[in-house]
Backbone as JSON Lines, residues from 0, in Angstrom:
{"i":0,"aa":"M","n":[117.06,71.5,126.65],"ca":[115.68,71.67,127.06],"c":[114.8,70.71,126.26]}
{"i":1,"aa":"S","n":[113.96,69.95,126.95],"ca":[113.13,68.97,126.27],"c":[111.94,69.67,125.6]}
{"i":2,"aa":"P","n":[111.46,69.08,124.49],"ca":[110.33,69.71,123.79],"c":[109.06,69.71,124.66]}
{"i":3,"aa":"R","n":[108.18,70.66,124.39],"ca":[106.94,70.74,125.16],"c":[106.03,69.57,124.85]}
{"i":4,"aa":"T","n":[105.27,69.17,125.85],"ca":[104.3,68.09,125.66],"c":[103.06,68.65,124.95]}
{"i":5,"aa":"K","n":[102.21,67.76,124.47],"ca":[100.96,68.18,123.83],"c":[100.11,68.99,124.81]}
{"i":6,"aa":"E","n":[100.06,68.56,126.07],"ca":[99.28,69.27,127.09],"c":[99.8,70.7,127.29]}
{"i":7,"aa":"Q","n":[101.14,70.83,127.31],"ca":[101.73,72.17,127.46],"c":[101.4,73.05,126.26]}
{"i":8,"aa":"N","n":[101.49,72.47,125.06],"ca":[101.15,73.22,123.85],"c":[99.68,73.65,123.86]}
{"i":9,"aa":"D","n":[98.81,72.73,124.29],"ca":[97.37,73.04,124.36],"c":[97.1,74.16,125.36]}
{"i":10,"aa":"A","n":[97.8,74.13,126.5],"ca":[97.62,75.17,127.52],"c":[98.08,76.53,126.99]}
{"i":11,"aa":"I","n":[99.21,76.55,126.3],"ca":[99.73,77.79,125.72],"c":[98.75,78.31,124.66]}
{"i":12,"aa":"R","n":[98.24,77.4,123.83],"ca":[97.27,77.78,122.8],"c":[96.03,78.42,123.44]}
{"i":13,"aa":"E","n":[95.54,77.84,124.51],"ca":[94.34,78.37,125.17],"c":[94.6,79.77,125.75]}
{"i":14,"aa":"I","n":[95.78,79.95,126.36],"ca":[96.14,81.26,126.91],"c":[96.21,82.29,125.79]}
{"i":15,"aa":"R","n":[96.87,81.94,124.68],"ca":[96.99,82.85,123.54],"c":[95.62,83.22,122.96]}
{"i":16,"aa":"M","n":[94.77,82.19,122.8],"ca":[93.43,82.43,122.23],"c":[92.64,83.39,123.13]}
{"i":17,"aa":"N","n":[92.72,83.19,124.45],"ca":[92.02,84.08,125.38],"c":[92.55,85.51,125.27]}
{"i":18,"aa":"Q","n":[93.88,85.65,125.18],"ca":[94.49,86.98,125.02],"c":[93.98,87.66,123.75]}
{"i":19,"aa":"I","n":[93.97,86.88,122.67],"ca":[93.56,87.43,121.37],"c":[92.08,87.82,121.4]}
{"i":20,"aa":"M","n":[91.25,86.95,121.95],"ca":[89.8,87.23,122.01],"c":[89.51,88.47,122.84]}
{"i":21,"aa":"Q","n":[90.14,88.57,123.99],"ca":[89.91,89.73,124.85],"c":[90.37,91.0,124.16]}
{"i":22,"aa":"A","n":[91.54,90.94,123.53],"ca":[92.06,92.12,122.82],"c":[91.15,92.48,121.65]}
{"i":23,"aa":"A","n":[90.67,91.48,120.91],"ca":[89.81,91.73,119.75],"c":[88.52,92.43,120.19]}
{"i":24,"aa":"A","n":[87.95,91.99,121.31],"ca":[86.72,92.62,121.82],"c":[86.99,94.08,122.18]}
{"i":25,"aa":"E","n":[88.1,94.35,122.84],"ca":[88.43,95.72,123.24],"c":[88.66,96.62,122.02]}
{"i":26,"aa":"V","n":[89.37,96.07,121.03],"ca":[89.64,96.85,119.82],"c":[88.34,97.09,119.05]}
{"i":27,"aa":"Y","n":[87.47,96.08,119.01],"ca":[86.2,96.24,118.3],"c":[85.37,97.36,118.93]}
{"i":28,"aa":"L","n":[85.39,97.43,120.25],"ca":[84.64,98.51,120.92],"c":[85.19,99.88,120.54]}
{"i":29,"aa":"E","n":[86.5,99.95,120.27],"ca":[87.12,101.22,119.9],"c":[86.93,101.56,118.42]}
{"i":30,"aa":"K","n":[87.09,100.54,117.55],"ca":[87.18,100.8,116.11],"c":[86.06,100.18,115.29]}
{"i":31,"aa":"G","n":[85.27,99.3,115.9],"ca":[84.22,98.62,115.15],"c":[84.82,97.71,114.09]}
{"i":32,"aa":"I","n":[84.12,97.6,112.97],"ca":[84.52,96.68,111.9],"c":[85.85,97.1,111.24]}
{"i":33,"aa":"Q","n":[86.32,98.31,111.54],"ca":[87.6,98.79,110.98],"c":[88.81,98.15,111.66]}
{"i":34,"aa":"L","n":[88.6,97.35,112.7],"ca":[89.75,96.75,113.39],"c":[90.58,95.92,112.43]}
{"i":35,"aa":"E","n":[91.86,95.83,112.71],"ca":[92.78,95.03,111.9],"c":[93.53,94.07,112.83]}
{"i":36,"aa":"I","n":[94.06,93.01,112.25],"ca":[94.81,92.01,113.02],"c":[95.96,92.69,113.77]}
{"i":37,"aa":"R","n":[96.6,93.68,113.13],"ca":[97.72,94.37,113.76],"c":[97.27,95.1,115.04]}
{"i":38,"aa":"D","n":[96.06,95.7,115.0],"ca":[95.52,96.39,116.18],"c":[95.34,95.4,117.33]}
{"i":39,"aa":"V","n":[94.83,94.22,116.98],"ca":[94.58,93.19,117.99],"c":[95.91,92.71,118.59]}
{"i":40,"aa":"A","n":[96.9,92.51,117.74],"ca":[98.22,92.08,118.21],"c":[98.81,93.12,119.17]}
{"i":41,"aa":"D","n":[98.69,94.4,118.82],"ca":[99.2,95.47,119.69],"c":[98.49,95.46,121.04]}
{"i":42,"aa":"K","n":[97.16,95.35,121.01],"ca":[96.37,95.38,122.24],"c":[96.7,94.16,123.12]}
{"i":43,"aa":"A","n":[96.91,93.01,122.48],"ca":[97.21,91.78,123.23],"c":[98.67,91.7,123.65]}
{"i":44,"aa":"E","n":[99.49,92.64,123.15],"ca":[100.93,92.65,123.39],"c":[101.57,91.34,122.89]}
{"i":45,"aa":"L","n":[101.12,90.96,121.69],"ca":[101.67,89.78,121.02],"c":[102.21,90.23,119.66]}
{"i":46,"aa":"G","n":[103.1,89.43,119.1],"ca":[103.62,89.73,117.77],"c":[102.52,89.56,116.72]}
{"i":47,"aa":"Y","n":[102.59,90.34,115.66],"ca":[101.62,90.24,114.57],"c":[101.58,88.8,114.05]}
{"i":48,"aa":"G","n":[102.76,88.2,113.89],"ca":[102.85,86.83,113.37],"c":[102.16,85.82,114.27]}
{"i":49,"aa":"T","n":[102.22,86.06,115.57],"ca":[101.57,85.14,116.52],"c":[100.07,85.16,116.32]}
{"i":50,"aa":"V","n":[99.49,86.36,116.23],"ca":[98.04,86.46,116.03],"c":[97.67,85.91,114.66]}
{"i":51,"aa":"Y","n":[98.48,86.24,113.65],"ca":[98.21,85.78,112.29],"c":[98.27,84.25,112.2]}
{"i":52,"aa":"H","n":[99.09,83.64,113.05],"ca":[99.19,82.17,113.1],"c":[97.83,81.56,113.44]}
{"i":53,"aa":"Y","n":[97.07,82.23,114.32],"ca":[95.76,81.72,114.72],"c":[94.65,82.18,113.79]}
{"i":54,"aa":"Y","n":[94.78,83.42,113.29],"ca":[93.72,84.0,112.45],"c":[94.32,84.66,111.23]}
{"i":55,"aa":"K","n":[93.97,84.15,110.06],"ca":[94.53,84.68,108.81],"c":[93.89,86.01,108.41]}
{"i":56,"aa":"N","n":[92.68,86.27,108.94],"ca":[92.03,87.56,108.64],"c":[91.06,87.93,109.75]}
{"i":57,"aa":"K","n":[90.62,89.16,109.73],"ca":[89.77,89.64,110.81],"c":[88.38,89.01,110.78]}
{"i":58,"aa":"Q","n":[87.9,88.59,109.6],"ca":[86.59,87.94,109.53],"c":[86.59,86.64,110.33]}
{"i":59,"aa":"M","n":[87.65,85.85,110.17],"ca":[87.76,84.6,110.95],"c":[87.81,84.9,112.44]}
{"i":60,"aa":"L","n":[88.55,85.92,112.81],"ca":[88.69,86.3,114.21],"c":[87.34,86.75,114.79]}
{"i":61,"aa":"L","n":[86.62,87.61,114.07],"ca":[85.34,88.09,114.55],"c":[84.3,86.97,114.63]}
{"i":62,"aa":"E","n":[84.36,86.07,113.67],"ca":[83.44,84.93,113.69],"c":[83.66,84.09,114.94]}
{"i":63,"aa":"D","n":[84.91,83.79,115.24],"ca":[85.24,83.03,116.45],"c":[84.82,83.79,117.71]}
{"i":64,"aa":"L","n":[85.06,85.08,117.72],"ca":[84.72,85.93,118.86],"c":[83.21,85.85,119.14]}
{"i":65,"aa":"L","n":[82.4,85.94,118.1],"ca":[80.96,85.95,118.28],"c":[80.41,84.58,118.66]}
{"i":66,"aa":"W","n":[80.95,83.51,118.08],"ca":[80.5,82.17,118.47],"c":[80.87,81.89,119.93]}
{"i":67,"aa":"D","n":[82.07,82.29,120.3],"ca":[82.5,82.12,121.69],"c":[81.6,82.93,122.63]}
{"i":68,"aa":"A","n":[81.24,84.13,122.21],"ca":[80.36,84.98,123.01],"c":[78.98,84.34,123.16]}
{"i":69,"aa":"L","n":[78.5,83.68,122.12],"ca":[77.2,83.01,122.21],"c":[77.23,81.92,123.28]}
{"i":70,"aa":"N","n":[78.3,81.14,123.29],"ca":[78.43,80.08,124.31],"c":[78.49,80.67,125.72]}
{"i":71,"aa":"R","n":[79.21,81.78,125.86],"ca":[79.32,82.42,127.18],"c":[78.0,83.06,127.61]}
{"i":72,"aa":"T","n":[77.27,83.59,126.64],"ca":[75.96,84.17,126.94],"c":[75.02,83.08,127.45]}
{"i":73,"aa":"E","n":[75.01,81.97,126.76],"ca":[74.13,80.85,127.16],"c":[74.48,80.37,128.57]}
{"i":74,"aa":"S","n":[75.77,80.25,128.86],"ca":[76.2,79.83,130.21],"c":[75.78,80.86,131.26]}
{"i":75,"aa":"A","n":[75.87,82.13,130.91],"ca":[75.56,83.2,131.88],"c":[74.09,83.19,132.28]}
{"i":76,"aa":"V","n":[73.19,82.94,131.32],"ca":[71.75,83.01,131.63],"c":[71.18,81.68,132.12]}
{"i":77,"aa":"Q","n":[71.98,80.63,132.06],"ca":[71.51,79.29,132.46],"c":[70.88,79.25,133.85]}
{"i":78,"aa":"P","n":[71.44,79.93,134.86],"ca":[70.84,79.89,136.2],"c":[69.4,80.42,136.24]}
{"i":79,"aa":"A","n":[69.0,81.21,135.24],"ca":[67.63,81.75,135.23],"c":[66.62,80.7,134.77]}
{"i":80,"aa":"L","n":[67.1,79.66,134.12],"ca":[66.2,78.65,133.56],"c":[65.92,77.53,134.56]}
{"i":81,"aa":"T","n":[65.58,77.9,135.77],"ca":[65.4,76.91,136.84],"c":[63.96,76.46,136.99]}
{"i":82,"aa":"G","n":[63.04,77.27,136.54],"ca":[61.63,76.95,136.75],"c":[61.13,77.34,138.13]}
{"i":83,"aa":"E","n":[62.01,77.93,138.94],"ca":[61.61,78.34,140.3],"c":[61.12,79.77,140.29]}
{"i":84,"aa":"G","n":[60.06,80.02,141.06],"ca":[59.57,81.39,141.23],"c":[58.68,81.89,140.11]}
{"i":85,"aa":"G","n":[58.34,81.04,139.15],"ca":[57.45,81.45,138.06],"c":[58.2,82.05,136.89]}
{"i":86,"aa":"R","n":[57.52,82.11,135.76],"ca":[58.15,82.55,134.51],"c":[58.51,84.05,134.54]}
{"i":87,"aa":"S","n":[57.69,84.85,135.2],"ca":[58.01,86.27,135.29],"c":[59.31,86.47,136.07]}
{"i":88,"aa":"H","n":[59.46,85.73,137.15],"ca":[60.69,85.79,137.94],"c":[61.88,85.33,137.1]}
{"i":89,"aa":"E","n":[61.67,84.26,136.32],"ca":[62.74,83.76,135.43],"c":[63.16,84.83,134.42]}
{"i":90,"aa":"A","n":[62.17,85.49,133.82],"ca":[62.47,86.52,132.81],"c":[63.27,87.67,133.42]}
{"i":91,"aa":"E","n":[62.9,88.05,134.62],"ca":[63.62,89.13,135.3],"c":[65.04,88.71,135.64]}
{"i":92,"aa":"S","n":[65.17,87.49,136.15],"ca":[66.49,86.95,136.48],"c":[67.36,86.83,135.23]}
{"i":93,"aa":"F","n":[66.78,86.34,134.14],"ca":[67.46,86.21,132.85],"c":[68.0,87.58,132.42]}
{"i":94,"aa":"S","n":[67.15,88.61,132.5],"ca":[67.54,89.97,132.09],"c":[68.68,90.5,132.94]}
{"i":95,"aa":"R","n":[68.61,90.24,134.23],"ca":[69.64,90.71,135.16],"c":[70.98,90.04,134.83]}
{"i":96,"aa":"L","n":[70.95,88.73,134.63],"ca":[72.17,87.98,134.32],"c":[72.76,88.44,132.97]}
{"i":97,"aa":"L","n":[71.87,88.68,132.01],"ca":[72.32,89.1,130.67],"c":[72.98,90.48,130.73]}
{"i":98,"aa":"L","n":[72.36,91.41,131.43],"ca":[72.94,92.76,131.53],"c":[74.27,92.72,132.27]}
{"i":99,"aa":"R","n":[74.32,91.96,133.33],"ca":[75.57,91.85,134.09],"c":[76.69,91.3,133.21]}
{"i":100,"aa":"K","n":[76.37,90.26,132.42],"ca":[77.37,89.65,131.54],"c":[77.81,90.63,130.46]}
{"i":101,"aa":"C","n":[76.86,91.4,129.93],"ca":[77.18,92.43,128.91],"c":[78.21,93.42,129.43]}
{"i":102,"aa":"I","n":[78.01,93.83,130.68],"ca":[78.89,94.83,131.28],"c":[80.27,94.25,131.56]}
{"i":103,"aa":"Q","n":[80.31,92.98,131.97],"ca":[81.59,92.35,132.35],"c":[82.38,91.85,131.14]}
{"i":104,"aa":"D","n":[81.68,91.48,130.08],"ca":[82.3,90.78,128.96],"c":[82.0,91.5,127.65]}
{"i":105,"aa":"P","n":[82.96,92.29,127.14],"ca":[82.71,93.07,125.92],"c":[82.25,92.22,124.74]}
{"i":106,"aa":"S","n":[82.73,90.98,124.63],"ca":[82.34,90.17,123.47],"c":[80.85,89.82,123.52]}
{"i":107,"aa":"V","n":[80.28,89.65,124.71],"ca":[78.84,89.39,124.83],"c":[78.06,90.63,124.41]}
{"i":108,"aa":"F","n":[78.52,91.8,124.82],"ca":[77.89,93.04,124.38],"c":[77.95,93.15,122.85]}
{"i":109,"aa":"I","n":[79.11,92.85,122.27],"ca":[79.27,92.93,120.81],"c":[78.32,91.97,120.11]}
{"i":110,"aa":"L","n":[78.17,90.77,120.66],"ca":[77.23,89.8,120.08],"c":[75.8,90.34,120.1]}
{"i":111,"aa":"L","n":[75.35,90.81,121.26],"ca":[73.97,91.29,121.38],"c":[73.72,92.5,120.49]}
{"i":112,"aa":"K","n":[74.68,93.39,120.44],"ca":[74.56,94.58,119.58],"c":[74.53,94.16,118.1]}
{"i":113,"aa":"S","n":[75.35,93.2,117.73],"ca":[75.38,92.72,116.34],"c":[74.07,92.05,115.96]}
{"i":114,"aa":"V","n":[73.52,91.26,116.87],"ca":[72.23,90.62,116.61],"c":[71.15,91.69,116.45]}
{"i":115,"aa":"A","n":[71.15,92.67,117.36],"ca":[70.15,93.75,117.3],"c":[70.27,94.52,115.98]}
{"i":116,"aa":"D","n":[71.49,94.67,115.49],"ca":[71.74,95.38,114.22],"c":[71.62,94.47,113.02]}
{"i":117,"aa":"N","n":[71.22,93.21,113.26],"ca":[71.08,92.22,112.19],"c":[72.38,92.01,111.41]}
{"i":118,"aa":"F","n":[73.51,92.13,112.11],"ca":[74.85,91.91,111.54],"c":[75.12,92.77,110.31]}
{"i":119,"aa":"H","n":[74.5,93.96,110.25],"ca":[74.63,94.75,109.02],"c":[76.05,95.28,108.79]}
{"i":120,"aa":"H","n":[76.92,95.27,109.81],"ca":[78.3,95.72,109.62],"c":[79.18,94.65,108.97]}
{"i":121,"aa":"F","n":[78.66,93.42,108.95],"ca":[79.49,92.31,108.49],"c":[79.15,91.94,107.05]}
{"i":122,"aa":"P","n":[80.17,91.71,106.23],"ca":[79.92,91.43,104.81],"c":[79.31,90.04,104.6]}
{"i":123,"aa":"G","n":[78.51,89.92,103.55],"ca":[77.96,88.61,103.17],"c":[76.95,88.1,104.18]}
{"i":124,"aa":"N","n":[76.68,86.83,104.07],"ca":[75.7,86.19,104.96],"c":[76.37,85.2,105.9]}
{"i":125,"aa":"R","n":[77.55,85.52,106.36],"ca":[78.32,84.55,107.13],"c":[77.76,84.29,108.52]}
{"i":126,"aa":"F","n":[76.79,85.11,108.97],"ca":[76.29,84.92,110.33],"c":[74.86,84.4,110.39]}
{"i":127,"aa":"I","n":[74.37,83.83,109.3],"ca":[73.01,83.28,109.29],"c":[72.88,82.17,110.33]}
{"i":128,"aa":"K","n":[73.85,81.28,110.37],"ca":[73.81,80.15,111.33],"c":[73.92,80.67,112.77]}
{"i":129,"aa":"L","n":[74.8,81.62,112.99],"ca":[74.96,82.19,114.33],"c":[73.65,82.85,114.78]}
{"i":130,"aa":"F","n":[73.02,83.59,113.88],"ca":[71.76,84.25,114.2],"c":[70.69,83.21,114.56]}
{"i":131,"aa":"A","n":[70.62,82.14,113.78],"ca":[69.64,81.07,114.04],"c":[69.91,80.41,115.39]}
{"i":132,"aa":"D","n":[71.17,80.18,115.71],"ca":[71.52,79.58,117.0],"c":[71.19,80.53,118.15]}
{"i":133,"aa":"F","n":[71.44,81.82,117.96],"ca":[71.1,82.8,118.98],"c":[69.6,82.77,119.23]}
{"i":134,"aa":"Q","n":[68.82,82.74,118.16],"ca":[67.36,82.69,118.3],"c":[66.93,81.47,119.11]}
{"i":135,"aa":"E","n":[67.51,80.33,118.78],"ca":[67.11,79.08,119.42],"c":[67.58,78.99,120.88]}
{"i":136,"aa":"R","n":[68.81,79.43,121.14],"ca":[69.4,79.21,122.46],"c":[69.18,80.36,123.45]}
{"i":137,"aa":"I","n":[68.97,81.58,122.96],"ca":[68.83,82.74,123.85],"c":[67.46,83.41,123.7]}
{"i":138,"aa":"Y","n":[67.13,83.8,122.48],"ca":[65.93,84.62,122.26],"c":[64.63,83.84,122.49]}
{"i":139,"aa":"S","n":[64.49,82.68,121.87],"ca":[63.22,81.93,121.99],"c":[62.9,81.52,123.42]}
{"i":140,"aa":"P","n":[63.87,81.02,124.21],"ca":[63.56,80.72,125.61],"c":[63.09,81.97,126.38]}
{"i":141,"aa":"F","n":[63.68,83.12,126.05],"ca":[63.27,84.36,126.73],"c":[61.85,84.75,126.33]}
{"i":142,"aa":"V","n":[61.53,84.62,125.04],"ca":[60.18,84.92,124.58],"c":[59.16,84.03,125.29]}
{"i":143,"aa":"E","n":[59.51,82.76,125.48],"ca":[58.6,81.85,126.19],"c":[58.38,82.29,127.64]}
{"i":144,"aa":"M","n":[59.43,82.76,128.29],"ca":[59.28,83.28,129.65],"c":[58.3,84.46,129.66]}
{"i":145,"aa":"I","n":[58.45,85.33,128.68],"ca":[57.56,86.5,128.58],"c":[56.12,86.03,128.32]}
{"i":146,"aa":"R","n":[55.99,85.11,127.36],"ca":[54.66,84.62,126.97],"c":[53.91,84.04,128.17]}
{"i":147,"aa":"E","n":[54.64,83.29,129.0],"ca":[54.0,82.57,130.1],"c":[53.99,83.37,131.41]}
{"i":148,"aa":"G","n":[54.82,84.42,131.49],"ca":[54.94,85.11,132.78],"c":[54.47,86.54,132.84]}
{"i":149,"aa":"I","n":[54.3,87.15,131.66],"ca":[53.91,88.56,131.63],"c":[52.7,88.71,130.71]}
{"i":150,"aa":"D","n":[51.75,89.51,131.13],"ca":[50.56,89.73,130.32],"c":[50.93,90.66,129.16]}
{"i":151,"aa":"S","n":[51.22,90.05,128.0],"ca":[51.66,90.84,126.85],"c":[50.94,90.34,125.6]}
{"i":152,"aa":"K","n":[50.41,91.28,124.81],"ca":[49.73,90.89,123.57],"c":[50.73,90.35,122.56]}
{"i":153,"aa":"S","n":[51.95,90.83,122.62],"ca":[52.99,90.37,121.7],"c":[54.27,90.09,122.49]}
{"i":154,"aa":"P","n":[54.46,88.83,122.92],"ca":[55.68,88.49,123.69],"c":[56.96,88.83,122.94]}
{"i":155,"aa":"E","n":[56.95,88.67,121.6],"ca":[58.15,88.98,120.81],"c":[58.49,90.47,120.9]}
{"i":156,"aa":"K","n":[57.47,91.32,120.77],"ca":[57.72,92.78,120.87],"c":[58.21,93.15,122.26]}
{"i":157,"aa":"T","n":[57.63,92.53,123.28],"ca":[58.07,92.8,124.65],"c":[59.5,92.35,124.85]}
{"i":158,"aa":"A","n":[59.83,91.16,124.34],"ca":[61.21,90.65,124.45],"c":[62.17,91.59,123.73]}
{"i":159,"aa":"N","n":[61.77,92.07,122.54],"ca":[62.63,93.0,121.78],"c":[62.84,94.31,122.55]}
{"i":160,"aa":"L","n":[61.77,94.79,123.17],"ca":[61.86,96.01,123.97],"c":[62.84,95.84,125.13]}
{"i":161,"aa":"I","n":[62.76,94.69,125.8],"ca":[63.66,94.44,126.93],"c":[65.1,94.3,126.44]}
{"i":162,"aa":"F","n":[65.3,93.5,125.38],"ca":[66.66,93.34,124.83],"c":[67.23,94.69,124.42]}
{"i":163,"aa":"G","n":[66.42,95.5,123.73],"ca":[66.89,96.81,123.29],"c":[67.26,97.71,124.46]}
{"i":164,"aa":"S","n":[66.47,97.65,125.53],"ca":[66.75,98.45,126.73],"c":[68.06,98.01,127.38]}
{"i":165,"aa":"L","n":[68.26,96.69,127.47],"ca":[69.48,96.17,128.09],"c":[70.72,96.54,127.27]}
{"i":166,"aa":"I","n":[70.61,96.4,125.95],"ca":[71.75,96.72,125.07],"c":[72.06,98.21,125.13]}
{"i":167,"aa":"G","n":[71.01,99.04,125.1],"ca":[71.21,100.49,125.17],"c":[71.84,100.91,126.48]}
{"i":168,"aa":"C","n":[71.37,100.33,127.58],"ca":[71.93,100.64,128.9],"c":[73.4,100.22,128.96]}
{"i":169,"aa":"A","n":[73.7,99.0,128.47],"ca":[75.08,98.51,128.47],"c":[75.96,99.41,127.61]}
{"i":170,"aa":"A","n":[75.46,99.82,126.43],"ca":[76.25,100.68,125.53],"c":[76.62,102.0,126.2]}
{"i":171,"aa":"L","n":[75.65,102.64,126.83],"ca":[75.92,103.91,127.53],"c":[76.99,103.74,128.59]}
{"i":172,"aa":"N","n":[76.87,102.67,129.35],"ca":[77.81,102.46,130.45],"c":[79.19,102.04,129.97]}
{"i":173,"aa":"I","n":[79.25,101.21,128.93],"ca":[80.54,100.76,128.4],"c":[81.28,101.92,127.72]}
{"i":174,"aa":"H","n":[80.58,102.66,126.87],"ca":[81.24,103.72,126.1],"c":[81.58,104.95,126.93]}
{"i":175,"aa":"H","n":[80.99,105.05,128.12],"ca":[81.32,106.17,129.02],"c":[82.07,105.7,130.27]}
{"i":176,"aa":"N","n":[82.56,104.45,130.21],"ca":[83.34,103.87,131.32],"c":[82.63,104.02,132.66]}
{"i":177,"aa":"M","n":[81.35,103.67,132.67],"ca":[80.57,103.79,133.91],"c":[80.06,102.43,134.4]}
{"i":178,"aa":"Q","n":[80.71,101.34,133.94],"ca":[80.23,100.0,134.3],"c":[80.07,99.81,135.79]}
{"i":179,"aa":"S","n":[81.02,100.34,136.56],"ca":[80.99,100.13,138.01],"c":[79.85,100.9,138.68]}
{"i":180,"aa":"E","n":[79.31,101.91,137.99],"ca":[78.24,102.72,138.56],"c":[76.84,102.19,138.23]}
{"i":181,"aa":"L","n":[76.76,101.22,137.31],"ca":[75.45,100.75,136.87],"c":[74.75,99.94,137.95]}
{"i":182,"aa":"D","n":[73.53,100.31,138.25],"ca":[72.69,99.58,139.2],"c":[71.87,98.56,138.39]}
{"i":183,"aa":"V","n":[72.46,97.39,138.15],"ca":[71.8,96.36,137.35],"c":[70.45,95.98,137.94]}
{"i":184,"aa":"E","n":[70.44,95.72,139.25],"ca":[69.2,95.33,139.92],"c":[68.12,96.38,139.71]}
{"i":185,"aa":"G","n":[68.47,97.63,139.97],"ca":[67.5,98.72,139.88],"c":[66.99,98.92,138.47]}
{"i":186,"aa":"F","n":[67.88,98.82,137.49],"ca":[67.48,99.03,136.09],"c":[66.51,97.95,135.63]}
{"i":187,"aa":"V","n":[66.85,96.7,135.91],"ca":[65.98,95.58,135.49],"c":[64.65,95.64,136.23]}
{"i":188,"aa":"E","n":[64.71,95.95,137.51],"ca":[63.47,96.07,138.3],"c":[62.57,97.16,137.72]}
{"i":189,"aa":"M","n":[63.16,98.26,137.29],"ca":[62.38,99.35,136.7],"c":[61.67,98.88,135.42]}
{"i":190,"aa":"I","n":[62.37,98.14,134.58],"ca":[61.76,97.63,133.34],"c":[60.57,96.73,133.67]}
{"i":191,"aa":"F","n":[60.78,95.78,134.57],"ca":[59.73,94.8,134.84],"c":[58.58,95.4,135.65]}
{"i":192,"aa":"S","n":[58.86,96.37,136.48],"ca":[57.78,97.06,137.2],"c":[56.89,97.77,136.2]}
{"i":193,"aa":"A","n":[57.5,98.41,135.21],"ca":[56.72,99.12,134.18],"c":[55.87,98.13,133.38]}
{"i":194,"aa":"L","n":[56.44,96.98,133.05],"ca":[55.7,95.97,132.29],"c":[54.53,95.42,133.09]}
{"i":195,"aa":"Q","n":[54.78,95.16,134.37],"ca":[53.72,94.6,135.23],"c":[52.59,95.61,135.4]}
{"i":196,"aa":"S","n":[52.94,96.88,135.62],"ca":[51.89,97.88,135.84],"c":[51.1,98.14,134.56]}
{"i":197,"aa":"K","n":[51.77,98.0,133.41],"ca":[51.08,98.18,132.13],"c":[50.08,97.05,131.9]}
{"i":198,"aa":"G","n":[50.45,95.85,132.4],"ca":[49.59,94.67,132.21],"c":[48.36,94.69,133.09]}
{"i":199,"aa":"R","n":[48.36,95.49,134.15],"ca":[47.23,95.5,135.09],"c":[46.01,96.2,134.49]}
């Protein structure tokens, strides 16, 4: 049997990384910061040594998980940044896309919950850069949509209220296995209808 090519090795590495990331997100939802590499290996149905080959400790694994989630979050909300339909429409579309992604992708939910909790479960200051990037790539553009599209005395407070509502809704549905029952459209519409009527 001939040795694998670099392309084959890269493809296998990508498959393994995806398996590990998905398993890590699922285990984190069950155990939180108490997760261990062995738990992730069991969930991914991989050998402990295989997972350890990629990640020497859970801090490295969680860091990769959250950075990857940030990139996926940014991709998910990108369609809302079109400039079509006005800033209020953009903010509503952004919220809808974000909630949908939270429900579909546990790592995105974990990222948003961690940001909301100011990473207090994680030791040290290892997520300062991630927090700054989240602010720049996700939070600040959303605040600008609020500032320009909704009559709010404090766009930051309004953005925080919306983010908190989305995270809380996602948490209830994820932890009670009700993702398929969530009316994303209706929930987001309810939030924005309340904001618009308050502004009148």
